[in-house]
Amino acid sequence: MVQRVARGLLALVATLVAPLAGAAQWLHYSEPDFELYGDASPKQVAEVVRNMQVYRLARDTVLPKLKGSDVVRPRIFVLSGTTFAKYANSRRNVAGYVTGRDFGVDIVIDASAEDWTGTSSIVQHELTHYYLHNTADFALQAWFNEGLAEYLSTLTVERGKLRIGMPAGARWLHLHQLPWMPLREVLG
C-alpha cells in the first residue's frame, strides 16, 4: 500500500515537473530498485540505466544480501548542464551529489560534466552506501563502508565481461600524488 502511494506521488511529481522544465524533455525510467529522471540526452539517460542494471547484477552477485528500503526506491536524476547549474549552483566543481530524504536517497548527476563516464561510479558508490545502511543493523566501520562503496564503484563491462576492482582513475592518481592517511586513522 505504501509503495503504491509513493509511486503515485512520484508519478504526480514527474507530471508536474516536466512542464516546469520549459522545452526540456524529461525522461523517466523505473526499475524494481530505483527510479531515474532526466532532462539530459536520451543517450546519456540510457547509459546510466544500463550502468545501473550492470551495478545491480554485480551487487547481487558479490553481495546478494544487500537490499534497499522496502518503502521508497532511490531516485537518480541525470540533469543537463543548465538544469544541474540551476539546482546545484552552490556546489562548485562537482559532477554529482547525494541528498537524503525520508526512507531514501536522491542522487543527482551532471550529464555535461567533463568526466561524464565517472558519474556512473558516483552513483554506484553512493548506492552502495544506501544499501549498506539499509542492510546492516549495526554501525559499520568507516574503512569498510568506504572501501566497499569504492570497490563496487569500479564496475565496468568490457568485451561483454563484468570487471570489478580495477583502480578508479581519479582515485589512482590521488593515491600516487597525495600523502597516505596514517593506518591509525584508517582503522579508527
mmCIF file of C-alpha atoms in Angstrom:
data_model
loop_
_atom_site.group_PDB
_atom_site.id
_atom_site.type_symbol
_atom_site.label_atom_id
_atom_site.label_comp_id
_atom_site.label_asym_id
_atom_site.label_seq_id
_atom_site.Cartn_x
_atom_site.Cartn_y
_atom_site.Cartn_z
ATOM 1 C CA MET A 1 0.000 0.000 0.000
ATOM 2 C CA VAL A 2 2.761 2.440 0.989
ATOM 3 C CA GLN A 3 4.684 1.594 -2.176
ATOM 4 C CA ARG A 4 1.610 2.287 -4.283
ATOM 5 C CA VAL A 5 1.118 5.680 -2.633
ATOM 6 C CA ALA A 6 4.823 6.516 -3.046
ATOM 7 C CA ARG A 7 4.713 5.538 -6.734
ATOM 8 C CA GLY A 8 1.591 7.634 -7.242
ATOM 9 C CA LEU A 9 3.248 10.646 -5.618
ATOM 10 C CA LEU A 10 6.399 10.197 -7.725
ATOM 11 C CA ALA A 11 4.303 9.984 -10.881
ATOM 12 C CA LEU A 12 2.425 13.130 -9.867
ATOM 13 C CA VAL A 13 5.684 14.976 -9.161
ATOM 14 C CA ALA A 14 7.123 13.858 -12.507
ATOM 15 C CA THR A 15 3.967 15.032 -14.264
ATOM 16 C CA LEU A 16 4.187 18.415 -12.568
ATOM 17 C CA VAL A 17 7.945 18.855 -13.011
ATOM 18 C CA ALA A 18 8.097 18.117 -16.742
ATOM 19 C CA PRO A 19 6.055 21.172 -17.849
ATOM 20 C CA LEU A 20 8.010 23.410 -15.467
ATOM 21 C CA ALA A 21 11.218 22.468 -17.228
ATOM 22 C CA GLY A 22 10.195 24.525 -20.253
ATOM 23 C CA ALA A 23 11.171 22.975 -23.554
ATOM 24 C CA ALA A 24 13.269 20.280 -21.920
ATOM 25 C CA GLN A 25 12.085 16.735 -22.476
ATOM 26 C CA TRP A 26 12.034 14.890 -19.164
ATOM 27 C CA LEU A 27 12.608 11.154 -19.354
ATOM 28 C CA HIS A 28 11.559 8.644 -16.720
ATOM 29 C CA TYR A 29 12.708 5.082 -16.237
ATOM 30 C CA SER A 30 11.590 2.746 -13.476
ATOM 31 C CA GLU A 31 13.308 -0.395 -12.199
ATOM 32 C CA PRO A 32 12.419 -2.531 -9.176
ATOM 33 C CA ASP A 33 15.183 -0.918 -7.118
ATOM 34 C CA PHE A 34 15.486 2.647 -8.481
ATOM 35 C CA GLU A 35 13.664 5.465 -10.271
ATOM 36 C CA LEU A 36 15.509 7.568 -12.829
ATOM 37 C CA TYR A 37 14.504 11.016 -14.112
ATOM 38 C CA GLY A 38 16.459 13.126 -16.540
ATOM 39 C CA ASP A 39 16.454 16.038 -18.907
ATOM 40 C CA ALA A 40 19.847 15.054 -20.350
ATOM 41 C CA SER A 41 20.053 13.420 -23.773
ATOM 42 C CA PRO A 42 18.232 10.103 -24.200
ATOM 43 C CA LYS A 43 21.626 8.503 -24.909
ATOM 44 C CA GLN A 44 23.060 9.698 -21.581
ATOM 45 C CA VAL A 45 19.963 8.644 -19.641
ATOM 46 C CA ALA A 46 20.051 5.210 -21.328
ATOM 47 C CA GLU A 47 23.750 4.871 -20.433
ATOM 48 C CA VAL A 48 23.039 5.488 -16.742
ATOM 49 C CA VAL A 49 20.143 2.995 -16.817
ATOM 50 C CA ARG A 50 22.418 0.367 -18.407
ATOM 51 C CA ASN A 51 25.170 1.061 -15.865
ATOM 52 C CA MET A 52 22.694 0.710 -13.001
ATOM 53 C CA GLN A 53 21.492 -2.627 -14.370
ATOM 54 C CA VAL A 54 25.120 -3.803 -14.510
ATOM 55 C CA TYR A 55 25.656 -2.477 -10.978
ATOM 56 C CA ARG A 56 22.622 -4.416 -9.715
ATOM 57 C CA LEU A 57 23.861 -7.621 -11.365
ATOM 58 C CA ALA A 58 27.311 -7.243 -9.824
ATOM 59 C CA ARG A 59 25.947 -6.174 -6.440
ATOM 60 C CA ASP A 60 23.617 -9.172 -6.337
ATOM 61 C CA THR A 61 26.487 -11.470 -7.346
ATOM 62 C CA VAL A 62 29.098 -10.090 -4.934
ATOM 63 C CA LEU A 63 26.790 -9.209 -2.013
ATOM 64 C CA PRO A 64 23.392 -10.829 -2.540
ATOM 65 C CA LYS A 65 22.060 -9.783 0.870
ATOM 66 C CA LEU A 66 22.360 -6.030 0.272
ATOM 67 C CA LYS A 67 18.917 -4.500 -0.002
ATOM 68 C CA GLY A 68 17.217 -1.157 -0.310
ATOM 69 C CA SER A 69 14.316 0.289 1.593
ATOM 70 C CA ASP A 70 11.035 -1.581 1.388
ATOM 71 C CA VAL A 71 9.220 1.756 1.249
ATOM 72 C CA VAL A 72 10.857 4.092 -1.263
ATOM 73 C CA ARG A 73 13.392 3.417 -4.021
ATOM 74 C CA PRO A 74 16.414 5.644 -4.611
ATOM 75 C CA ARG A 75 15.882 8.344 -7.231
ATOM 76 C CA ILE A 76 18.600 9.149 -9.730
ATOM 77 C CA PHE A 77 18.456 12.474 -11.569
ATOM 78 C CA VAL A 78 20.529 12.778 -14.753
ATOM 79 C CA LEU A 79 20.489 16.519 -15.429
ATOM 80 C CA SER A 80 21.613 18.635 -18.339
ATOM 81 C CA GLY A 81 24.320 21.163 -17.530
ATOM 82 C CA THR A 82 21.792 24.018 -17.407
ATOM 83 C CA THR A 83 19.434 22.221 -15.044
ATOM 84 C CA PHE A 84 22.300 20.977 -12.860
ATOM 85 C CA ALA A 85 23.692 24.526 -12.570
ATOM 86 C CA LYS A 86 20.254 25.818 -11.599
ATOM 87 C CA TYR A 87 19.722 23.317 -8.777
ATOM 88 C CA ALA A 88 23.317 22.769 -7.683
ATOM 89 C CA ASN A 89 24.621 26.323 -8.047
ATOM 90 C CA SER A 90 26.226 26.346 -4.597
ATOM 91 C CA ARG A 91 28.215 23.186 -5.348
ATOM 92 C CA ARG A 92 31.351 24.053 -7.275
ATOM 93 C CA ASN A 93 33.479 21.571 -9.195
ATOM 94 C CA VAL A 94 31.241 18.574 -8.594
ATOM 95 C CA ALA A 95 29.815 16.131 -11.121
ATOM 96 C CA GLY A 96 27.170 14.868 -8.756
ATOM 97 C CA TYR A 97 25.919 14.808 -5.218
ATOM 98 C CA VAL A 98 23.633 12.909 -2.885
ATOM 99 C CA THR A 99 20.852 14.203 -0.715
ATOM 100 C CA GLY A 100 18.869 12.217 1.793
ATOM 101 C CA ARG A 101 15.113 12.061 2.146
ATOM 102 C CA ASP A 102 12.776 10.061 4.363
ATOM 103 C CA PHE A 103 13.452 6.357 3.764
ATOM 104 C CA GLY A 104 15.540 7.020 0.681
ATOM 105 C CA VAL A 105 18.147 8.940 -1.192
ATOM 106 C CA ASP A 106 18.330 11.189 -4.246
ATOM 107 C CA ILE A 107 21.441 11.036 -6.409
ATOM 108 C CA VAL A 108 21.896 13.984 -8.756
ATOM 109 C CA ILE A 109 24.473 13.910 -11.560
ATOM 110 C CA ASP A 110 25.573 16.436 -14.170
ATOM 111 C CA ALA A 111 25.414 14.894 -17.641
ATOM 112 C CA SER A 112 27.552 17.724 -19.018
ATOM 113 C CA ALA A 113 30.472 17.045 -16.652
ATOM 114 C CA GLU A 114 33.854 16.640 -18.310
ATOM 115 C CA ASP A 115 34.264 13.233 -16.706
ATOM 116 C CA TRP A 116 30.837 12.004 -17.788
ATOM 117 C CA THR A 117 31.792 8.338 -17.509
ATOM 118 C CA GLY A 118 32.919 8.935 -13.922
ATOM 119 C CA THR A 119 29.423 9.993 -12.891
ATOM 120 C CA SER A 120 28.202 6.396 -13.014
ATOM 121 C CA SER A 121 30.860 5.476 -10.481
ATOM 122 C CA ILE A 122 29.486 8.256 -8.236
ATOM 123 C CA VAL A 123 26.027 6.705 -8.466
ATOM 124 C CA GLN A 124 27.385 3.204 -7.808
ATOM 125 C CA HIS A 125 29.428 4.449 -4.836
ATOM 126 C CA GLU A 126 26.500 6.273 -3.230
ATOM 127 C CA LEU A 127 24.020 3.463 -3.872
ATOM 128 C CA THR A 128 26.376 1.073 -2.103
ATOM 129 C CA HIS A 129 26.287 3.328 0.982
ATOM 130 C CA TYR A 130 22.488 3.358 0.742
ATOM 131 C CA TYR A 131 22.235 -0.442 0.509
ATOM 132 C CA LEU A 132 24.763 -0.967 3.317
ATOM 133 C CA HIS A 133 22.828 1.430 5.544
ATOM 134 C CA ASN A 134 19.553 -0.418 4.863
ATOM 135 C CA THR A 135 21.075 -3.869 5.352
ATOM 136 C CA ALA A 136 23.332 -3.549 8.383
ATOM 137 C CA ASP A 137 21.667 -3.381 11.769
ATOM 138 C CA PHE A 138 24.859 -2.079 13.371
ATOM 139 C CA ALA A 139 27.293 0.779 12.751
ATOM 140 C CA LEU A 140 29.812 -0.038 10.061
ATOM 141 C CA GLN A 141 33.451 0.944 10.338
ATOM 142 C CA ALA A 142 34.230 3.850 8.018
ATOM 143 C CA TRP A 143 37.054 1.955 6.307
ATOM 144 C CA PHE A 144 34.702 -0.922 5.459
ATOM 145 C CA ASN A 145 31.820 1.311 4.365
ATOM 146 C CA GLU A 146 34.018 3.491 2.118
ATOM 147 C CA GLY A 147 36.120 0.573 0.913
ATOM 148 C CA LEU A 148 33.147 -1.492 -0.214
ATOM 149 C CA ALA A 149 31.495 1.545 -1.823
ATOM 150 C CA GLU A 150 34.706 2.307 -3.681
ATOM 151 C CA TYR A 151 35.114 -1.331 -4.731
ATOM 152 C CA LEU A 152 31.590 -1.562 -6.172
ATOM 153 C CA SER A 153 32.006 1.817 -7.877
ATOM 154 C CA THR A 154 34.650 0.303 -10.169
ATOM 155 C CA LEU A 155 32.160 -1.877 -12.062
ATOM 156 C CA THR A 156 32.579 -1.859 -15.811
ATOM 157 C CA VAL A 157 31.682 -4.108 -18.692
ATOM 158 C CA GLU A 158 34.451 -4.701 -21.213
ATOM 159 C CA ARG A 159 34.022 -7.019 -24.184
ATOM 160 C CA GLY A 160 30.907 -8.486 -22.611
ATOM 161 C CA LYS A 161 32.613 -9.302 -19.312
ATOM 162 C CA LEU A 162 31.957 -7.744 -15.939
ATOM 163 C CA ARG A 163 35.068 -6.223 -14.360
ATOM 164 C CA ILE A 164 35.269 -5.116 -10.769
ATOM 165 C CA GLY A 165 38.075 -3.953 -8.519
ATOM 166 C CA MET A 166 40.181 -2.124 -11.091
ATOM 167 C CA PRO A 167 41.707 1.132 -9.825
ATOM 168 C CA ALA A 168 39.371 4.083 -10.289
ATOM 169 C CA GLY A 169 41.092 6.660 -12.498
ATOM 170 C CA ALA A 170 40.899 9.702 -10.221
ATOM 171 C CA ARG A 171 41.492 7.684 -7.063
ATOM 172 C CA TRP A 172 44.535 6.027 -8.596
ATOM 173 C CA LEU A 173 46.059 9.438 -9.286
ATOM 174 C CA HIS A 174 45.304 10.610 -5.748
ATOM 175 C CA LEU A 175 46.990 7.550 -4.266
ATOM 176 C CA HIS A 176 50.155 8.424 -6.154
ATOM 177 C CA GLN A 177 50.119 12.179 -5.572
ATOM 178 C CA LEU A 178 48.699 12.756 -2.096
ATOM 179 C CA PRO A 179 50.121 11.648 1.253
ATOM 180 C CA TRP A 180 48.595 8.477 2.644
ATOM 181 C CA MET A 181 46.449 8.570 5.751
ATOM 182 C CA PRO A 182 48.090 7.011 8.803
ATOM 183 C CA LEU A 183 46.851 3.473 9.490
ATOM 184 C CA ARG A 184 45.679 4.551 12.972
ATOM 185 C CA GLU A 185 43.231 6.987 11.363
ATOM 186 C CA VAL A 186 42.064 4.475 8.757
ATOM 187 C CA LEU A 187 41.202 1.891 11.394
ATOM 188 C CA GLY A 188 39.978 4.462 13.966
#
